[in-house]
Short mmCIF file of C-alpha atoms in Angstrom, two decimals:
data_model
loop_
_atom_site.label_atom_id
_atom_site.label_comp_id
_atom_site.label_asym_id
_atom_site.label_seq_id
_atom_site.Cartn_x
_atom_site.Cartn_y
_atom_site.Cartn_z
CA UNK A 1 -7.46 -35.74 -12.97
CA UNK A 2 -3.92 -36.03 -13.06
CA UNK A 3 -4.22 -38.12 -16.66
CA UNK A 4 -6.07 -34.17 -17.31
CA UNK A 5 -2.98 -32.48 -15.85
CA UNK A 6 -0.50 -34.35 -17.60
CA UNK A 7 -1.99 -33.83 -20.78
CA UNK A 8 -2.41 -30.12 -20.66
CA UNK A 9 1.15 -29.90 -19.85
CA UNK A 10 2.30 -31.86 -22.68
CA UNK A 11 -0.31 -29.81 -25.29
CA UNK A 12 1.06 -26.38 -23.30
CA UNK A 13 4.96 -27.70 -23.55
CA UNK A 14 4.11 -28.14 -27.48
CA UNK A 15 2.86 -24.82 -28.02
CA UNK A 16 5.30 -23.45 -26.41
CA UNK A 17 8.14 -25.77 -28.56
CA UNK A 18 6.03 -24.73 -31.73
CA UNK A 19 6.50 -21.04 -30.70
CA UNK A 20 9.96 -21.42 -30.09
CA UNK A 21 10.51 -23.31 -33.16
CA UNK A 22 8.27 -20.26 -35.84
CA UNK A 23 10.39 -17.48 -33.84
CA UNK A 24 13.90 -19.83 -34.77
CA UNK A 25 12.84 -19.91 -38.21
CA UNK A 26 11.72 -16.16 -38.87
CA UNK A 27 15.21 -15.31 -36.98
CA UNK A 28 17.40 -17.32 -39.32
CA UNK A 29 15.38 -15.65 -42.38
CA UNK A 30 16.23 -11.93 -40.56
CA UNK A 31 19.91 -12.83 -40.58
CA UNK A 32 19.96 -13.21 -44.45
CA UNK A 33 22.11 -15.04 -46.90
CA UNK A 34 25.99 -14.65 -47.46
CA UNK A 35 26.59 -13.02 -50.67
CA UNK A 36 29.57 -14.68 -52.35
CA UNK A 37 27.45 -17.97 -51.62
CA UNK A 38 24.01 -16.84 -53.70
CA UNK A 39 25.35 -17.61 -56.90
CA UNK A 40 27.93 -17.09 -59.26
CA UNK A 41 26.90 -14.07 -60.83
CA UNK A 42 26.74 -12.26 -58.16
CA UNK A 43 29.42 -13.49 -56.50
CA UNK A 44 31.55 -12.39 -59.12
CA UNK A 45 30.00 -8.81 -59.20
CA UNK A 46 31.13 -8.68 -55.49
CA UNK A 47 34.62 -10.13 -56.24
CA UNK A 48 35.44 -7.10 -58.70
CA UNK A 49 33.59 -4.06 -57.31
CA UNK A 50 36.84 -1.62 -56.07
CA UNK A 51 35.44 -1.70 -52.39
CA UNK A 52 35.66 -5.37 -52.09
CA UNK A 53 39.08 -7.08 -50.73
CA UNK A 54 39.66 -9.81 -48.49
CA UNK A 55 36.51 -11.03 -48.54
CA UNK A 56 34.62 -8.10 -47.41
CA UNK A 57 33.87 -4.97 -48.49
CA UNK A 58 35.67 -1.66 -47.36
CA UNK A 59 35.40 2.16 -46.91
CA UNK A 60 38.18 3.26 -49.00
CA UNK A 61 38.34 7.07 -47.08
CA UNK A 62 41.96 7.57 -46.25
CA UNK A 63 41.02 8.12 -42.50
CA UNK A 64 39.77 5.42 -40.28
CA UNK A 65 36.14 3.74 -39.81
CA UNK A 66 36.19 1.58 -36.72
CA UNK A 67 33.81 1.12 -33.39
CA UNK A 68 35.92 2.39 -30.06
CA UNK A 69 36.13 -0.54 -27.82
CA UNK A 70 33.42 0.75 -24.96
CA UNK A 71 34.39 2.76 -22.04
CA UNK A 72 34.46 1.76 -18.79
CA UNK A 73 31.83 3.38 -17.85
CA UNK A 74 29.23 2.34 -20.63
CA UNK A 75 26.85 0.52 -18.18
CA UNK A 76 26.58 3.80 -15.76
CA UNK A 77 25.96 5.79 -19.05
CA UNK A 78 23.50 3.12 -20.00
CA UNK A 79 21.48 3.53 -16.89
CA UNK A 80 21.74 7.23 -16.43
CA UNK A 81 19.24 9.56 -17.90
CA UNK A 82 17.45 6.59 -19.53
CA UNK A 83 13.77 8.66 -19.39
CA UNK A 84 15.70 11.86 -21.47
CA UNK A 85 16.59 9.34 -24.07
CA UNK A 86 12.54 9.01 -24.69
CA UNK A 87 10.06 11.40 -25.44
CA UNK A 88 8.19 12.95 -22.21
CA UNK A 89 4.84 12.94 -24.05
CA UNK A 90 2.95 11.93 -27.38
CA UNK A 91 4.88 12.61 -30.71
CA UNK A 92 2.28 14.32 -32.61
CA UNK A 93 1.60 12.32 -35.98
CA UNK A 94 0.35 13.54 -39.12
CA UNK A 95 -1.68 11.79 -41.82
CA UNK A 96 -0.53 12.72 -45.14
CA UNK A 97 -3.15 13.41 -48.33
CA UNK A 98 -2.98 10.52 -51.05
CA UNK A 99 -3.33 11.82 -54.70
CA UNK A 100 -1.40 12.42 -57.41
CA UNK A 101 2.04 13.60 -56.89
CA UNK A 102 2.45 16.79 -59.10
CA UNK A 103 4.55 16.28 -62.60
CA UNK A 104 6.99 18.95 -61.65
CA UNK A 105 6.93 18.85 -57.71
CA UNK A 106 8.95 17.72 -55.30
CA UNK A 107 7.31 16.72 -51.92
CA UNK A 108 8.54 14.50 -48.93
CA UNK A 109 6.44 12.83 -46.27
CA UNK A 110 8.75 11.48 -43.25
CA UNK A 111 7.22 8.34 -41.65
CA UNK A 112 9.33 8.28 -39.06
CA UNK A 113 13.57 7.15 -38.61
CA UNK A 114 14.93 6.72 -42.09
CA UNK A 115 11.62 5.76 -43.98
CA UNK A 116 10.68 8.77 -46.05
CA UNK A 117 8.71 9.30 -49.25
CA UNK A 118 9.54 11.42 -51.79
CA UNK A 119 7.59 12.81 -54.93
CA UNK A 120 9.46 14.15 -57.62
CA UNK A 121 8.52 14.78 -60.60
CA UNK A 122 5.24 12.88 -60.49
CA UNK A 123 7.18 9.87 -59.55
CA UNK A 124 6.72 7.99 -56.08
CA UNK A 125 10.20 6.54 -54.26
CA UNK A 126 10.24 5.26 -50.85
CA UNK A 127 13.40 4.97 -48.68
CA UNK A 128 14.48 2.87 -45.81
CA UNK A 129 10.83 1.59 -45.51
CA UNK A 130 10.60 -0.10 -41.74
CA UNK A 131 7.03 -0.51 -40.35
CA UNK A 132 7.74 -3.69 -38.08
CA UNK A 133 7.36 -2.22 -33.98
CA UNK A 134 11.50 -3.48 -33.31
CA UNK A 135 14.24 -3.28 -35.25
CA UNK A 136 16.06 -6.52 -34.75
CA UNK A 137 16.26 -10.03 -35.89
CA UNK A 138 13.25 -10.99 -33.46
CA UNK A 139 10.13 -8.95 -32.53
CA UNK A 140 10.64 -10.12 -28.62
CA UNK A 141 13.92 -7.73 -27.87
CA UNK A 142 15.48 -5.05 -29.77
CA UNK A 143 15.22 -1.03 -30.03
CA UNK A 144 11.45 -0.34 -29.89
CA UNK A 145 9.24 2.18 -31.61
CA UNK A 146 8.77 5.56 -29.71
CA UNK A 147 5.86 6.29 -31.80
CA UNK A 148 3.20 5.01 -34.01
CA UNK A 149 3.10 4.46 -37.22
CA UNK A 150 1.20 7.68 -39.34
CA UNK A 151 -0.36 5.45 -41.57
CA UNK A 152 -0.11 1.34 -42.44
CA UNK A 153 2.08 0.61 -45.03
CA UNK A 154 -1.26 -0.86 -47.19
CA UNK A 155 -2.31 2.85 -47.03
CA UNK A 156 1.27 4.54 -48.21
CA UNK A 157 0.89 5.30 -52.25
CA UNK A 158 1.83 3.66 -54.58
CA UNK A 159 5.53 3.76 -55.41
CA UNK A 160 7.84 3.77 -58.56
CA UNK A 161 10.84 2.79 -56.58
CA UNK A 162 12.14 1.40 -53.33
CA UNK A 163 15.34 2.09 -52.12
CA UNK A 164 17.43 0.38 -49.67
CA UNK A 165 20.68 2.10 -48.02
CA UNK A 166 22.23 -0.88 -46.23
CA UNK A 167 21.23 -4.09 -44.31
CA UNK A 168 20.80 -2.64 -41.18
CA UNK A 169 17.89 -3.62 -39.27
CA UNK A 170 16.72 -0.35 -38.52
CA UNK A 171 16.69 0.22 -42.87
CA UNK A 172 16.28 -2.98 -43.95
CA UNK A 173 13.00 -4.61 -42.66
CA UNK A 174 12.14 -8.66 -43.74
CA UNK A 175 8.49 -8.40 -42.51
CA UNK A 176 8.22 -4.68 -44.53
CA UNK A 177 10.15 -6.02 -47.88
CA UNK A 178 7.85 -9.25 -47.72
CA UNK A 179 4.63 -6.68 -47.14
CA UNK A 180 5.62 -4.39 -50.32
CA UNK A 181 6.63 -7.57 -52.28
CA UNK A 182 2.93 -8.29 -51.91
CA UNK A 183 1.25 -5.38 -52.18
CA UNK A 184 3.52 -3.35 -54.55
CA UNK A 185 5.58 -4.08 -57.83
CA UNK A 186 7.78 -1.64 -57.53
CA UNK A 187 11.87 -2.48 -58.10
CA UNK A 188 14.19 -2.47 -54.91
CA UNK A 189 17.36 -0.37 -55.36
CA UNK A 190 19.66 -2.04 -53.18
CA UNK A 191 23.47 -1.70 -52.62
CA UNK A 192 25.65 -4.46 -53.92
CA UNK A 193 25.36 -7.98 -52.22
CA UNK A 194 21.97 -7.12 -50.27
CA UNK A 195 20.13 -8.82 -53.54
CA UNK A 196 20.45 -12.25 -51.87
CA UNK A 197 18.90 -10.95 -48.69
CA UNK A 198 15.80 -10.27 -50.68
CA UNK A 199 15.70 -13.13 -53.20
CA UNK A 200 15.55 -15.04 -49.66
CA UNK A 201 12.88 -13.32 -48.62
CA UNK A 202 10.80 -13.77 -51.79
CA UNK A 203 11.55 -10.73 -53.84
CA UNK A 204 11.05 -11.88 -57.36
CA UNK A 205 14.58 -11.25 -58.85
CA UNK A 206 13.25 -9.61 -61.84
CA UNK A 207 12.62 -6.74 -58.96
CA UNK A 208 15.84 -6.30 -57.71
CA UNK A 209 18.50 -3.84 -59.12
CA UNK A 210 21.98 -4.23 -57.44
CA UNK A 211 24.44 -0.98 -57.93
CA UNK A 212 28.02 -0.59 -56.47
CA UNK A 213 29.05 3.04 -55.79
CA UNK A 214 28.82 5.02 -59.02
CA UNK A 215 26.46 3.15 -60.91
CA UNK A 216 23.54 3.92 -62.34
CA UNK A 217 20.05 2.45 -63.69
CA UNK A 218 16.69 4.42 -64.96
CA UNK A 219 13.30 3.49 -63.37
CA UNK A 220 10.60 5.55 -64.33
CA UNK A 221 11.79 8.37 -65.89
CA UNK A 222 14.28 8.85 -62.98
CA UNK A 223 17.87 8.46 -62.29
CA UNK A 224 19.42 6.12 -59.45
CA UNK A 225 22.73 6.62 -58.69
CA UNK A 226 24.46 4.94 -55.83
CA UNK A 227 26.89 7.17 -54.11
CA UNK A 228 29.53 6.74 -51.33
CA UNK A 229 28.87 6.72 -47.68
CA UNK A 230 31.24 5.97 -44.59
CA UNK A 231 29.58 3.49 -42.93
CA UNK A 232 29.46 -0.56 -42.64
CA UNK A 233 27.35 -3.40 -42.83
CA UNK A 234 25.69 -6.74 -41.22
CA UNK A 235 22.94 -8.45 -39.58
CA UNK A 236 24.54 -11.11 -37.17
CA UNK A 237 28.21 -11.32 -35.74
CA UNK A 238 29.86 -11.25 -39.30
CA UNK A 239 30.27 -7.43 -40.80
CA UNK A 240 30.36 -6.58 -44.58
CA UNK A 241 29.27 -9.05 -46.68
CA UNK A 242 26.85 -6.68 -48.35
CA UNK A 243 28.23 -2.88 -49.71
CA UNK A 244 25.79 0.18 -48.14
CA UNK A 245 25.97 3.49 -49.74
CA UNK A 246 23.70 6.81 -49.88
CA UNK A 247 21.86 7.55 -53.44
CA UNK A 248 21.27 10.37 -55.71
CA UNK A 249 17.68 10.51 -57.50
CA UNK A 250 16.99 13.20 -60.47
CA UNK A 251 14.78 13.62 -62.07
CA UNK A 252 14.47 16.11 -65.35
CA UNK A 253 14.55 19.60 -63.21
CA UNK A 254 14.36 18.12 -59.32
CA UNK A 255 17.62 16.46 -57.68
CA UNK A 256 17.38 14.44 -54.13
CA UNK A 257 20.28 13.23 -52.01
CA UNK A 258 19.80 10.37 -49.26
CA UNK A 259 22.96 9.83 -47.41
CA UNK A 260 21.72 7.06 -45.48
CA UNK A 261 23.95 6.32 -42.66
CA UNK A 262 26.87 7.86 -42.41
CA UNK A 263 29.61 9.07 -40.79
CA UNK A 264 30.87 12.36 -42.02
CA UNK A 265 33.74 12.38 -44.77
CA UNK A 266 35.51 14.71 -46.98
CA UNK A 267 33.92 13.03 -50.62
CA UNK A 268 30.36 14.62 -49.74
CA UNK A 269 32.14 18.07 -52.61
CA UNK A 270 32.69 15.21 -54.76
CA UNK A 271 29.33 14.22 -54.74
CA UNK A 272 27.82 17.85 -55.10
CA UNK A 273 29.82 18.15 -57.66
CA UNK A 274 29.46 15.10 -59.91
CA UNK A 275 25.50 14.61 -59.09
CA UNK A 276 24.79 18.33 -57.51
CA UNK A 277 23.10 20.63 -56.65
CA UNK A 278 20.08 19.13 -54.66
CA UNK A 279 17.30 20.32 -54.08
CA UNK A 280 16.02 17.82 -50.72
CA UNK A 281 18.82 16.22 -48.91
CA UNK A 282 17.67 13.52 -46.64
CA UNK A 283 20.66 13.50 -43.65
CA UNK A 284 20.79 11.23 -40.91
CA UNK A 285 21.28 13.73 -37.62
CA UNK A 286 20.80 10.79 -34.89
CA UNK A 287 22.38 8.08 -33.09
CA UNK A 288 25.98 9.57 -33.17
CA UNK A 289 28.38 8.95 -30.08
CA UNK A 290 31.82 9.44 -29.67
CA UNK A 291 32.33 6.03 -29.30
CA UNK A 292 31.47 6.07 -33.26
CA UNK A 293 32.54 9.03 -35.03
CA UNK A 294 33.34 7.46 -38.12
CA UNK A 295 29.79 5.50 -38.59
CA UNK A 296 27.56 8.04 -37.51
CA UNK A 297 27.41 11.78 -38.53
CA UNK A 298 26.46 14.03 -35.87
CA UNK A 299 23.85 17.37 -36.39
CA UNK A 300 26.43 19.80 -37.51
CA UNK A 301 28.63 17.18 -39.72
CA UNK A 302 25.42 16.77 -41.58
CA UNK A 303 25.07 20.81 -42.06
CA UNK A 304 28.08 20.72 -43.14
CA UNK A 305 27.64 18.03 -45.44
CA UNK A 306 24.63 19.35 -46.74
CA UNK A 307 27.15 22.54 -47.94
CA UNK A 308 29.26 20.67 -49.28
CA UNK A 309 26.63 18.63 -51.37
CA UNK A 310 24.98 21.95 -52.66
CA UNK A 311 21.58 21.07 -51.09
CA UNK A 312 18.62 23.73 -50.83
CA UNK A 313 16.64 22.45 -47.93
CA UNK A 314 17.61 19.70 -45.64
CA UNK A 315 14.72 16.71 -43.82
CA UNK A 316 16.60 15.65 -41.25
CA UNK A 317 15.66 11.54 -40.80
CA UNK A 318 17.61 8.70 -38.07
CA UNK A 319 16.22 10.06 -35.32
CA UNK A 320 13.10 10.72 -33.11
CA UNK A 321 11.92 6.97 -33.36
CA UNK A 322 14.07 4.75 -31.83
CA UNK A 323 16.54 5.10 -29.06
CA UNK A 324 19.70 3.96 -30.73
CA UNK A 325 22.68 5.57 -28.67
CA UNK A 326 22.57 7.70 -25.30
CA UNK A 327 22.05 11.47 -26.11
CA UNK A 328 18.82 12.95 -25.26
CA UNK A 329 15.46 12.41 -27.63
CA UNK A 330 15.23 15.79 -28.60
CA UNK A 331 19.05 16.65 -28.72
CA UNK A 332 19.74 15.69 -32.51
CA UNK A 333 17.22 18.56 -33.66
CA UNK A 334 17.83 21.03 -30.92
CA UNK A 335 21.73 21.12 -32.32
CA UNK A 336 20.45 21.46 -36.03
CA UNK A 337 18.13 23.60 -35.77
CA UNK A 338 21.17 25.88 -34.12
CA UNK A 339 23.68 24.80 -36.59
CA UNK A 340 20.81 25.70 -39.05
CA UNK A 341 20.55 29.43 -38.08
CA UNK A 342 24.26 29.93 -37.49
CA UNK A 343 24.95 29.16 -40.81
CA UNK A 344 21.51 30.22 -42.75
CA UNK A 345 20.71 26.81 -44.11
CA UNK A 346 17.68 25.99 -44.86
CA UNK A 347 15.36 23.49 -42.78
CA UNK A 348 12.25 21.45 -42.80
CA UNK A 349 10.92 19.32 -39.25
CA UNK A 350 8.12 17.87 -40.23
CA UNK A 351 6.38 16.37 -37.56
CA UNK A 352 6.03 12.16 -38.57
CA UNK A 353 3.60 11.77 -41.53
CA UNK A 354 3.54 15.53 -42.15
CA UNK A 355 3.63 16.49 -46.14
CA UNK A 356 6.68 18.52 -46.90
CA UNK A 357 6.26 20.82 -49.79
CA UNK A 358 9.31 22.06 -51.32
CA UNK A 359 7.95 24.93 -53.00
CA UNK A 360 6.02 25.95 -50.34
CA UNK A 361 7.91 26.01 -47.17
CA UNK A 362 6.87 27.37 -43.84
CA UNK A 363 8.78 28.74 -41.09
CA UNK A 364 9.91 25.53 -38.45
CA UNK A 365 7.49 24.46 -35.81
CA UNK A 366 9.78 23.02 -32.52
CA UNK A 367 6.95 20.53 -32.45
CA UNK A 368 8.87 18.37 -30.64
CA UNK A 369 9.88 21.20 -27.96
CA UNK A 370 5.92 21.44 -26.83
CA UNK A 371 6.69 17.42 -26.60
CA UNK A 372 9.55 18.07 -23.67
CA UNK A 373 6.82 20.65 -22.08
#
């Protein structure tokens, strides 16, 4: 009997090394690869794009991007209020039709955070896609989904394009790039440097398409164009390696803005300007703090940054989905939806997996108000 004992522990204490040993591996693979050490080519692409110096790469906005060291009273903040910083009740989901995207439409379905579809032009292109249940570099701890998914990611359409805004882990997914690499052959649109975070995942690098800020590349009939944002990047301890960056996509007659994340900044004109008007911009209104200004745009910055971009209607995305700083759930679309009306822009909340039509817009729903109730 004892023999019996002494072998089940030793079969149990090997399991449990085995586990121990898969989740070490699949945690090294989420931190990524260094850049400047994936190959010359590359390396020298880094080396020369204007953001890079001193062996990192830079926002070059005249003002300031830095984290506030935290306040003395973080942990109290921490532990206050936790339940407002989650919804009371069920977020209602929505399943979107599949079909054909219509040749001159534009139509967005938001999934939930950042990942959002878009249809322009009879052309698919999917942002930020994240369907893992965390985002961090292990499914056992980490910022956990407040909702489920609308749909799997086997049952989103098929896609011309995916497009990646930074290596965050809330944007940049291994377990969802290794899914689409399967299942899809669509290009990744990546910042510069994030390439050799997917070539070591197993993204065929035929499929990836690197851009610093201001460059350009055609996929399908549409125009990429990666565009400034204020923001920084990194999936361990070390920050920067890789660029990050919001992106313009037109099409012949349609125009869409993603800003990714951001913090607000004065070169949003610039962009209008250059790549403008829009008709969808995709702004991040969530996880803003004022120990992060500069990283983080709050509800208003991105109204105002939707002005300044000439957009028609703004999807707000970065929030509802994952607690990621301390103001209230609902608080990032209860400001912009005020900001909204005080300055007659024009909104669309769709509830998560709800089809937005462009040219057929109703009035807003506070879904997520009968959510509080």
């Amino acid at each position: 009997m004892a023999g019996m004992r002494t072998v089940r522990r030793a079969l149990a204490g090997g399991a449990a090394l085995a586990v121990a040993g898969w989740a070490l591996r699949d945690v090294r693979a989420e931190l990524g690869v260094r850049p400047l050490t994936s190959g010359e080519e590359r390396a020298s692409r880094i080396r020369s794009s204007p953001q890079f110096k001193d062996g990192v790469f830079h926002n070059p906005m005249p003002e300031p991007t830095s984290l506030a060291a935290p306040s003395p009273g973080l942990l109290r903040e921490l532990a206050k209020d936790r339940e407002s910083r989650r919804p009371p009740g069920p977020i209602p989901l929505r399943r979107p039709a599949t079909g054909l995207p219509a040749a001159t439409g534009l139509n967005a379905v938001w999934y939930g955070h950042a990942s959002t579809l878009v249809e322009i032009e009879g052309r698919r292109v999917l942002f930020d896609p994240v369907w893992s249940d965390r985002v961090s570099p292990t499914r056992f701890v980490g910022p956990r989904r407040l909702h489920p998914l609308p749909v799997p990611l086997e049952e989103v359409p098929a896609v011309d394009a995916i497009v990646i805004s930074h290596d965050h882990y809330d944007h940049l997914d291994l377990a969802t790039v290794r899914r689409l690499t399967r299942i899809s052959r669509a290009p990744f649109l990546v910042p510069l440097g994030i390439g050799a975070h997917l070539e070591r995942w197993g993204v065929p690098l035929y499929r990836i398409v690197e851009l610093d800020w201001e460059e350009e590349t055609t996929v399908a009939g549409l125009r990429f164009v990666a565009t400034a944002a204020r923001h920084f990047s990194g999936r361990s301890l070390r920050r920067n390696d890789t660029l990050w960056g919001s992106w313009v996509v037109a099409g012949a007659h349609r125009r869409v803005f993603y800003a990714g994340d951001s913090g607000y900044f004065e070169g949003y004109a610039k962009i209008g300007a250059d790549h403008g008007p829009f008709d969808l911009t995709l702004m991040p209104i969530g996880a803003y703090n004022a120990a992060w200004p500069d990283i983080h745009m709050n509800p208003e910055e991105a109204v105002n940054a939707h002005v300044q971009l000439g957009g028609s209607l703004l999807l707000p995305v970065h929030w509802a989905t994952f607690t990621l700083a301390l103001h209230p759930w609902s608080e990032p679309v209860d400001r912009l939806w005020r900001e909204a009306k005080a300055r007659d822009v024009k909104i669309a909340v769709p509830r998560p997996g709800e089809l937005v039509d462009t040219a057929s817009l109703p009035s807003v729903d506070a879904w997520w108000q009968a959510v509080q109730s």
